[in-house]
Short mmCIF file of C-alpha atoms and ligand atoms in Angstrom, two decimals:
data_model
loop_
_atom_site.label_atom_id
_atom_site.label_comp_id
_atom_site.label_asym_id
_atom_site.label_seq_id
_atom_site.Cartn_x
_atom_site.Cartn_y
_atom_site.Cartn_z
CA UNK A 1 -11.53 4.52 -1.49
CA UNK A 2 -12.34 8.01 -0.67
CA UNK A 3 -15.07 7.40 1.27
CA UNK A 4 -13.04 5.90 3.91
CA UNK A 5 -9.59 7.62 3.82
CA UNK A 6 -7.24 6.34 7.06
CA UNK A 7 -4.25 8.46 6.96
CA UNK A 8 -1.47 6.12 7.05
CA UNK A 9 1.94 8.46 6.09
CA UNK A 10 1.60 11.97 7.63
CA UNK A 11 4.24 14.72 7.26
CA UNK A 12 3.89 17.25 9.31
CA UNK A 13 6.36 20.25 9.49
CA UNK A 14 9.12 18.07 8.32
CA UNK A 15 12.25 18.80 6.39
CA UNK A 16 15.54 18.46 5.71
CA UNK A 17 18.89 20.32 5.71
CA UNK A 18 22.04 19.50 4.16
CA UNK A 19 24.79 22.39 5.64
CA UNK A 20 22.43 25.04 6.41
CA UNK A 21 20.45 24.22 2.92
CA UNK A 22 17.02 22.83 2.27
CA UNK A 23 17.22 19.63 0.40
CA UNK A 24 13.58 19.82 1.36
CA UNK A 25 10.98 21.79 3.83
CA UNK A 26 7.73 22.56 4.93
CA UNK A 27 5.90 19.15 3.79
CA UNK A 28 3.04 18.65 5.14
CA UNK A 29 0.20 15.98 3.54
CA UNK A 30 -1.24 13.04 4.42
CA UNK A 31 -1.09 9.57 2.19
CA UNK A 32 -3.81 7.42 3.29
CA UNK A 33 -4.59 3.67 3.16
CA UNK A 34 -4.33 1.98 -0.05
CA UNK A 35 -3.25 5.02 -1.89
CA UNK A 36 -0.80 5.19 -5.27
CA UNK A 37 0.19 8.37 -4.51
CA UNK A 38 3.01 9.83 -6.77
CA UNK A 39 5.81 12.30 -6.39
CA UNK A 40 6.42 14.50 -9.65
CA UNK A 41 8.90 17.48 -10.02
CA UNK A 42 12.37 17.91 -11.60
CA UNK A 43 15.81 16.56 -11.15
CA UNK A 44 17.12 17.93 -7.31
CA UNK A 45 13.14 19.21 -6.23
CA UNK A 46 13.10 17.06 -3.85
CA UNK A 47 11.45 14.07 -4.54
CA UNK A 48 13.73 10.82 -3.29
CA UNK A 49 14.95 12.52 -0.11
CA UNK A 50 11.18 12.91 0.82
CA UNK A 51 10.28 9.01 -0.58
CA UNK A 52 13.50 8.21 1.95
CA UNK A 53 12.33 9.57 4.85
CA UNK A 54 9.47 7.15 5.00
CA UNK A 55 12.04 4.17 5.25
CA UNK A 56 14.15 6.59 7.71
CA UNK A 57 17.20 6.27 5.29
CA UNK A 58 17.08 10.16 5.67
CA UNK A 59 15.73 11.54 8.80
CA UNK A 60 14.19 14.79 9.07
CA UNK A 61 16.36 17.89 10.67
CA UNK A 62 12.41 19.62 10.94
CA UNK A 63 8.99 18.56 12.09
CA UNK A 64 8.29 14.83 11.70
CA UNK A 65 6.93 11.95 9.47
CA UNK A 66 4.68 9.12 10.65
CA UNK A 67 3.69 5.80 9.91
CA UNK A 68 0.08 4.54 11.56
CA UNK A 69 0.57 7.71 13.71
CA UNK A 70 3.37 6.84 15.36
CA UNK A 71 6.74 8.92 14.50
CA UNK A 72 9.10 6.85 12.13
CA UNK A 73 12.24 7.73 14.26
CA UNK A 74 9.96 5.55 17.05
CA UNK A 75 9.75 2.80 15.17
CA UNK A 76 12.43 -0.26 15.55
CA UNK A 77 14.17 0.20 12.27
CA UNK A 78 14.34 -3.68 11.36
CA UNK A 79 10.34 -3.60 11.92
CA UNK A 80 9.71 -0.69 9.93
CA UNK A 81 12.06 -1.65 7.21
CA UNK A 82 9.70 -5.13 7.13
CA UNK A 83 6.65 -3.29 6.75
CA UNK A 84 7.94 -1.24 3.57
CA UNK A 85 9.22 -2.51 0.22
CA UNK A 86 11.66 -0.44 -1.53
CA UNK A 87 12.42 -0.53 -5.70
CA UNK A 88 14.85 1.75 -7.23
CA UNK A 89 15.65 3.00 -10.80
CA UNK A 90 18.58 -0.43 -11.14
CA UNK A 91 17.49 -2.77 -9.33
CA UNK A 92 20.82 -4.66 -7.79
CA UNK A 93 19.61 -8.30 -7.51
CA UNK A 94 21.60 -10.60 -6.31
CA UNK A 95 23.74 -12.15 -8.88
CA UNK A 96 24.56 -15.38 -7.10
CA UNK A 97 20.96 -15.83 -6.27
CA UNK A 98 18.43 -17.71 -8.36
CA UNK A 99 15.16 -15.73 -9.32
CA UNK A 100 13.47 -17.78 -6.67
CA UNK A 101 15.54 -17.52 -4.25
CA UNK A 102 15.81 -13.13 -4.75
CA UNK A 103 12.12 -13.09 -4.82
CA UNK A 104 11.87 -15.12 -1.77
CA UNK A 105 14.76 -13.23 0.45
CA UNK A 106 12.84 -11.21 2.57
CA UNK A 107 9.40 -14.51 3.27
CA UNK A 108 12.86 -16.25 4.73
CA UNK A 109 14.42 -13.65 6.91
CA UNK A 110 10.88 -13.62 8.60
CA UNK A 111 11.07 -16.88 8.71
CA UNK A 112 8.25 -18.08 6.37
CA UNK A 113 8.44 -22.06 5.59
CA UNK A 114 9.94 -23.66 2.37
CA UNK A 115 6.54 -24.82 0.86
CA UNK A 116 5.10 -21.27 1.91
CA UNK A 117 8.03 -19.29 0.09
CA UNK A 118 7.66 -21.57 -2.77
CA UNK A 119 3.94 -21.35 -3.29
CA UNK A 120 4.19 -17.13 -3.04
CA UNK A 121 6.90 -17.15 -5.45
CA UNK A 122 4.91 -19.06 -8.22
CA UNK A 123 2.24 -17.15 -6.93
CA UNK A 124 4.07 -13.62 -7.99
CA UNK A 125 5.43 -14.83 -11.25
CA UNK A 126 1.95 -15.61 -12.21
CA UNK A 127 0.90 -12.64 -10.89
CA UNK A 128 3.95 -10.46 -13.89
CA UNK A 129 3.11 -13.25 -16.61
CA UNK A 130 6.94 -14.89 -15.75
CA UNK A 131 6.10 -18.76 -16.11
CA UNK A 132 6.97 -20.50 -12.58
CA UNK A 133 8.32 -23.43 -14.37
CA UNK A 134 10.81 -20.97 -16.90
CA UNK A 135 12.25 -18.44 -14.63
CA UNK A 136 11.93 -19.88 -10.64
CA UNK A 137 15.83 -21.30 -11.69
CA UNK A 138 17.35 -18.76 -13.45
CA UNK A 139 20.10 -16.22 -12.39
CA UNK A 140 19.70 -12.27 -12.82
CA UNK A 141 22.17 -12.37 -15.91
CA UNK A 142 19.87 -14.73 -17.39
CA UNK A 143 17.34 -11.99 -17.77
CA UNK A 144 16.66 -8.97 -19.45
CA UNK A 145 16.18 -5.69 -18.36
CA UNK A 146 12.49 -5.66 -17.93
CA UNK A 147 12.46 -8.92 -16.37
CA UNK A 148 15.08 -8.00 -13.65
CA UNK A 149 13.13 -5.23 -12.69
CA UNK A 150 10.05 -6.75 -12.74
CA UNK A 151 11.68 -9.70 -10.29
CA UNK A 152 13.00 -6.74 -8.34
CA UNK A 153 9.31 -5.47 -7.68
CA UNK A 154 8.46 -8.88 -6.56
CA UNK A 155 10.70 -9.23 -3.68
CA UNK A 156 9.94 -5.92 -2.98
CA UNK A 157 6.37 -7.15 -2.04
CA UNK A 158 6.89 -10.72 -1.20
CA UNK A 159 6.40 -10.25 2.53
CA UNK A 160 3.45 -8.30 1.52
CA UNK A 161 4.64 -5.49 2.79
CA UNK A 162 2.33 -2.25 4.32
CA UNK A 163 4.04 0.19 1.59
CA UNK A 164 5.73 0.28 -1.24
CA UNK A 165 8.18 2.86 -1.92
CA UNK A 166 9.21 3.21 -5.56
CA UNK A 167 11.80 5.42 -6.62
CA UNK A 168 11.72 5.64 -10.36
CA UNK A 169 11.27 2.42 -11.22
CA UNK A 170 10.73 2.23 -14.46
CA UNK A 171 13.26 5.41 -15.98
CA UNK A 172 16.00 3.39 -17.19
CA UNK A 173 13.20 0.68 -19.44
CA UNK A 174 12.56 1.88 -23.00
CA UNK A 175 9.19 3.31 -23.41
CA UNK A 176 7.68 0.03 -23.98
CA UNK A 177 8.42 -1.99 -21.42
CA UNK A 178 7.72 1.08 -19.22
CA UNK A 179 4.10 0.67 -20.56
CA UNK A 180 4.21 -2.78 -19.51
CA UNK A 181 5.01 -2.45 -16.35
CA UNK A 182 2.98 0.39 -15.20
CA UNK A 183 -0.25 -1.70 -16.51
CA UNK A 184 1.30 -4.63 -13.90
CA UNK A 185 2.02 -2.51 -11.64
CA UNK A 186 -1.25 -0.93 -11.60
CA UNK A 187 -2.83 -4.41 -11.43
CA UNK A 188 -1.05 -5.11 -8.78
CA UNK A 189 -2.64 -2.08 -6.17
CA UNK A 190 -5.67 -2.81 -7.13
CA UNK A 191 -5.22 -6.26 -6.96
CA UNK A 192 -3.10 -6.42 -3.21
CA UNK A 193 -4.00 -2.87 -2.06
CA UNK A 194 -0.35 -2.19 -0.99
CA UNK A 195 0.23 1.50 0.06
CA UNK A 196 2.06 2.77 -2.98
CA UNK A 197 4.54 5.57 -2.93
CA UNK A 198 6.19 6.20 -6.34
CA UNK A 199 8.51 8.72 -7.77
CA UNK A 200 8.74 9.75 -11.31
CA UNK A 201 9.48 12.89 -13.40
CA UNK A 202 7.30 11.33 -16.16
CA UNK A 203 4.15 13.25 -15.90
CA UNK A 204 2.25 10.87 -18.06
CA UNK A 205 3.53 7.96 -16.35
CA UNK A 206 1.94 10.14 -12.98
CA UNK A 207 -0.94 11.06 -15.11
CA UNK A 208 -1.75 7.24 -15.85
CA UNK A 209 -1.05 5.88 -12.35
CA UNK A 210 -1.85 8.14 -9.36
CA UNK A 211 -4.73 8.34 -7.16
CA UNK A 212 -3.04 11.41 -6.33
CA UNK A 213 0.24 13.32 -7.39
CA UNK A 214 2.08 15.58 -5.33
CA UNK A 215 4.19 18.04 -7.38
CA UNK A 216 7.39 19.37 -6.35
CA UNK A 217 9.86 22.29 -6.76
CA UNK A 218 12.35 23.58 -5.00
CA UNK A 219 11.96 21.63 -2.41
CA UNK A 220 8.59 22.19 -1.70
CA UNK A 221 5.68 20.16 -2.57
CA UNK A 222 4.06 22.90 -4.92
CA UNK A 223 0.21 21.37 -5.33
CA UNK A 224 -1.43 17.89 -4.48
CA UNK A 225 -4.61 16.57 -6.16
CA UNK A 226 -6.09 13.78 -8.97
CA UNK A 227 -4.44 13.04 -11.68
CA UNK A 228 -7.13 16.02 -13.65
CA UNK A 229 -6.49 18.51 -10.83
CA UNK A 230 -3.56 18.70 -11.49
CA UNK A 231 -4.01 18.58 -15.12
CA UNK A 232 -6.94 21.04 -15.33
CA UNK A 233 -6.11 23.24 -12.81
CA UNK A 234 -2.19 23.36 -12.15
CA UNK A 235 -1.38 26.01 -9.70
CA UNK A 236 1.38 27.87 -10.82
CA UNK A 237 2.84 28.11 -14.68
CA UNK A 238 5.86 25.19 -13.13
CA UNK A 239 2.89 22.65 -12.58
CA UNK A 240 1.51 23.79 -15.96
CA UNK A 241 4.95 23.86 -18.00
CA UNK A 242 5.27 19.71 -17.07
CA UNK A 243 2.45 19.21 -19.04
CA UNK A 244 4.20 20.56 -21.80
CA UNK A 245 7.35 18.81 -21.64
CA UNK A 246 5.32 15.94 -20.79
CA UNK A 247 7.60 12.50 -22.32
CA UNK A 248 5.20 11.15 -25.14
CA UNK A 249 7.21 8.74 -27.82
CA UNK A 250 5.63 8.83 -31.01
CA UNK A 251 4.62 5.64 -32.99
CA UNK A 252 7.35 5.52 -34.98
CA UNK A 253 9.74 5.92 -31.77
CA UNK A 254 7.53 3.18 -30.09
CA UNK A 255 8.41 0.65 -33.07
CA UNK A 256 11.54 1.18 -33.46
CA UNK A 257 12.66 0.22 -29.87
CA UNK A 258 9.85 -2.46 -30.43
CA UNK A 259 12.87 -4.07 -32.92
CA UNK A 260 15.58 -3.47 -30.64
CA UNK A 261 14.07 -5.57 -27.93
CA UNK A 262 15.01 -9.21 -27.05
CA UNK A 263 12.68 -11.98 -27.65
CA UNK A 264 11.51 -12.35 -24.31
CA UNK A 265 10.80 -8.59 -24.15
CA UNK A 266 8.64 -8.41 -27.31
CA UNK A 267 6.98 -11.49 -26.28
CA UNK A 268 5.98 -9.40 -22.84
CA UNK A 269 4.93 -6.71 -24.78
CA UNK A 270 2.80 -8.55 -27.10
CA UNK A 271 0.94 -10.53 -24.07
CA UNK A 272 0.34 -7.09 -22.53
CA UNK A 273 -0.97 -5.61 -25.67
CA UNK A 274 -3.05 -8.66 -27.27
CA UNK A 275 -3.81 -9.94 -23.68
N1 ATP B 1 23.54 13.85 1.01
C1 ATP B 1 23.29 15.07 0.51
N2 ATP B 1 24.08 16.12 0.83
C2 ATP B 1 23.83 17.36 0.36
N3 ATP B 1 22.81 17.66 -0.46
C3 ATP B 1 21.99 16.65 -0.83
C4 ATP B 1 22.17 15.32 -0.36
N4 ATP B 1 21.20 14.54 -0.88
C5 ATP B 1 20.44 15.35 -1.65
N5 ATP B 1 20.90 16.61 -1.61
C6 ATP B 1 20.32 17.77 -2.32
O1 ATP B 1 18.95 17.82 -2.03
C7 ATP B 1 18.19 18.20 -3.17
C8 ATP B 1 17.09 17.21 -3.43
O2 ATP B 1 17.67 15.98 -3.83
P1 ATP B 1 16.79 14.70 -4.22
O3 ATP B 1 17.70 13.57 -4.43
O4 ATP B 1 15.71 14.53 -3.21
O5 ATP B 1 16.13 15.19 -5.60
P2 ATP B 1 15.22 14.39 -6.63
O6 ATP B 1 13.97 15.19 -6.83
O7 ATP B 1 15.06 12.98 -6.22
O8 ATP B 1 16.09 14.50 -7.98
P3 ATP B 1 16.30 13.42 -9.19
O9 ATP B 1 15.07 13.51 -10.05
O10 ATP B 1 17.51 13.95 -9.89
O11 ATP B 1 16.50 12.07 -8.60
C9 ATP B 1 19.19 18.37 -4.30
O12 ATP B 1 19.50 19.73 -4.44
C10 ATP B 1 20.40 17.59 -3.83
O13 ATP B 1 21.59 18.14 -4.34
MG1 MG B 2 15.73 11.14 -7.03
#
C-alpha cells in the first residue's frame, strides 16, 4: 500500500469551535486509499468531532476537510452519506427489523434488487461466521451483544461503501468479544479494502489494528505514524504515558468473562480462537 498512497481524506487547516472554544484545531493530515487509520487520545481530545466531520455531521468553523479532493461541505449530503458507513459504540438497530432486513437497509434505499440484497446479506454473514440459514430471520433482541454489533458493522458496509467511519465500536464488548471482532474486522480491510476510519482510546486495540494512528490531545492531533512509531518513538511524555495505561486484561480476567458469556458468544469466541 505505501507504494501507491492516493490521498483520499485531507484536512487542511480545519477546526472547530464551540462558543469561542476549540473542540478541535489546526488538523492537518492526509488518510489515503485503503487505509485503517485510527484516532487515539483521551476522553474530550478530540477524537469523534474530527471522525464527524468526515460525514459533515459537524462542519468545520476553520480551514476545510475533503473527500477525493473535493470539499465535504460541496458534496450533496445524501451522496456523501452513501459513500460512508458509520458504526458507533451501541449500535441502535432497528428493533422491528429482521437481521436481514437491517443488514440490507441501505442495498434497498439505492435501490439494489431482492435476489441482489439477499445474496450480499448471506454473503456478509458468511463473511462474521453468523450462519445465513440461523440469523437472516431473527430480530435484534434475539441477539447478543456481540452479535448486534457485529450485524451493525454489516449494514454499515452493505452498500460497500468508500469509508468506514467507526467510532468506538467495540468499547462497550467485554474484552473477548472485542478480540473477536477486531480479528473480523481486520479481515474485513484486507479482505474489501474499505477506507477505514476508527476511533478508540484502547491503545492496544490501535496498536493491533492501524496502518497508522493519529494521537490526540487537547484538541490537537499530537503525532501520526505506524503502529511502532508511535510505540518506539512517541513524541511527547502524553503519547508515551498511553502506553502505560495501555488496557491489557490478564488471563484470569479473560476467563472469567469467558464464563459470563452466552452460548452463542463463547461459541464465537471459540471459532475465532480454534479456527
Ligand atoms: N456540541 C458541543 N458543544 C460544545 N462543546 C462540545 C460539543 N461537542 C463536543 N464538545 C467538546 O469538544 C471536545 C471534544 O469532544 P469529542 O466528543 O470530540 O471528544 P472525544 O475525544 O470523542 O471524547 P470521548 O473519548 O469521551 O468520546 C470536548 O471538550 C467536548 O466537551
Ligand atoms: Mg468520542
Amino acid at each position: 500500500m505505501r507504494d501507491n498512497l492516493v490521498p483520499f481524506i485531507e484536512f487542511r487547516g480545519a477546526g472547530k469551535q464551540y462558543d469561542g472554544k476549540y473542540a478541535v484545531r489546526e488538523l492537518d493530515f492526509t488518510i489515503y486509499q485503503g487505509e485503517f487509520f485510527v484516532l487515539v487520545g483521551g476522553s474530550g481530545s478530540g477524537k469523534s468531532t474530527t471522525l464527524r466531520m468526515i460525514n459533515a455531521l459537524i462542519e468545520p468553523t476553520d480551514g476545510n476537510v475533503y473527500l477525493h479532493g473535493k470539499r465535504i461541505k460541496d458534496y450533496d449530503i445524501r451522496q456523501l452519506r452513501h459513500q460512508i458507513g458509520y458504526v458507533l459504540q451501541q449500535i441502535a438497530l432497528f428493533p422491528t427489523m429482521t437481521v436481514a432486513q437491517n443488514i440490507a437497509l441501505m442495498p434497498d434505499i439505492l435501490g439494489w434488487q431482492k435476489a441482489e440484497r439477499r445474496a450480499r446479506v448471506n454473503e456478509l454473514l458468511e463473511l462474521v461466521e453468523l450462519s445465513p440459514e440461523h440469523y437472516r430471520d431473527r430480530y435484534p433482541h434475539e441477539l447478543s451483544g456481540g452479535e448486534q454489533q457485529r450485524i451493525g458493522i454489516l449494514r454499515a458496509i452493505a452498500a460497500k461503501p468508500q469509508v468506514l467511519l467507526m467510532d468506538e465500536p467495540f468499547s462497550a464488548l467485554d474484552p473477548l468479544v472485542r478480540a473477536v471482532l477486531q480479528d473480523q474486522i481486520a479481515m474485513i480491510h484486507k479482505k474489501l479494502g474499505t477506507t477505514i476510519v476508527f476511533v478508540t482510546h484502547d491503545m492496544q486495540e490501535a496498536l493491533k489494528l492501524a496502518c497508522r494512528i493519529g494521537v490526540m490531545h487537547n484538541g490537537k492531533l499530537v503525532q501520526i505514524g505506524a503502529p511502532e512509531e508511535i510505540k518506539n518513538r512517541p513524541a511527547n511524555d502524553y503519547v508515551k504515558s498511553l502506553f502505560s495505561t495501555a488496557d491489557t486484561p490478564n488471563a484470569a480476567q479473560l476467563i472469567s468473562q469467558f464464563h459470563q458469556m452466552d452460548p452463542h458468544e463463547q461459541a464465537a469466541v471459540r471459532q475465532a480462537l480454534l479456527g
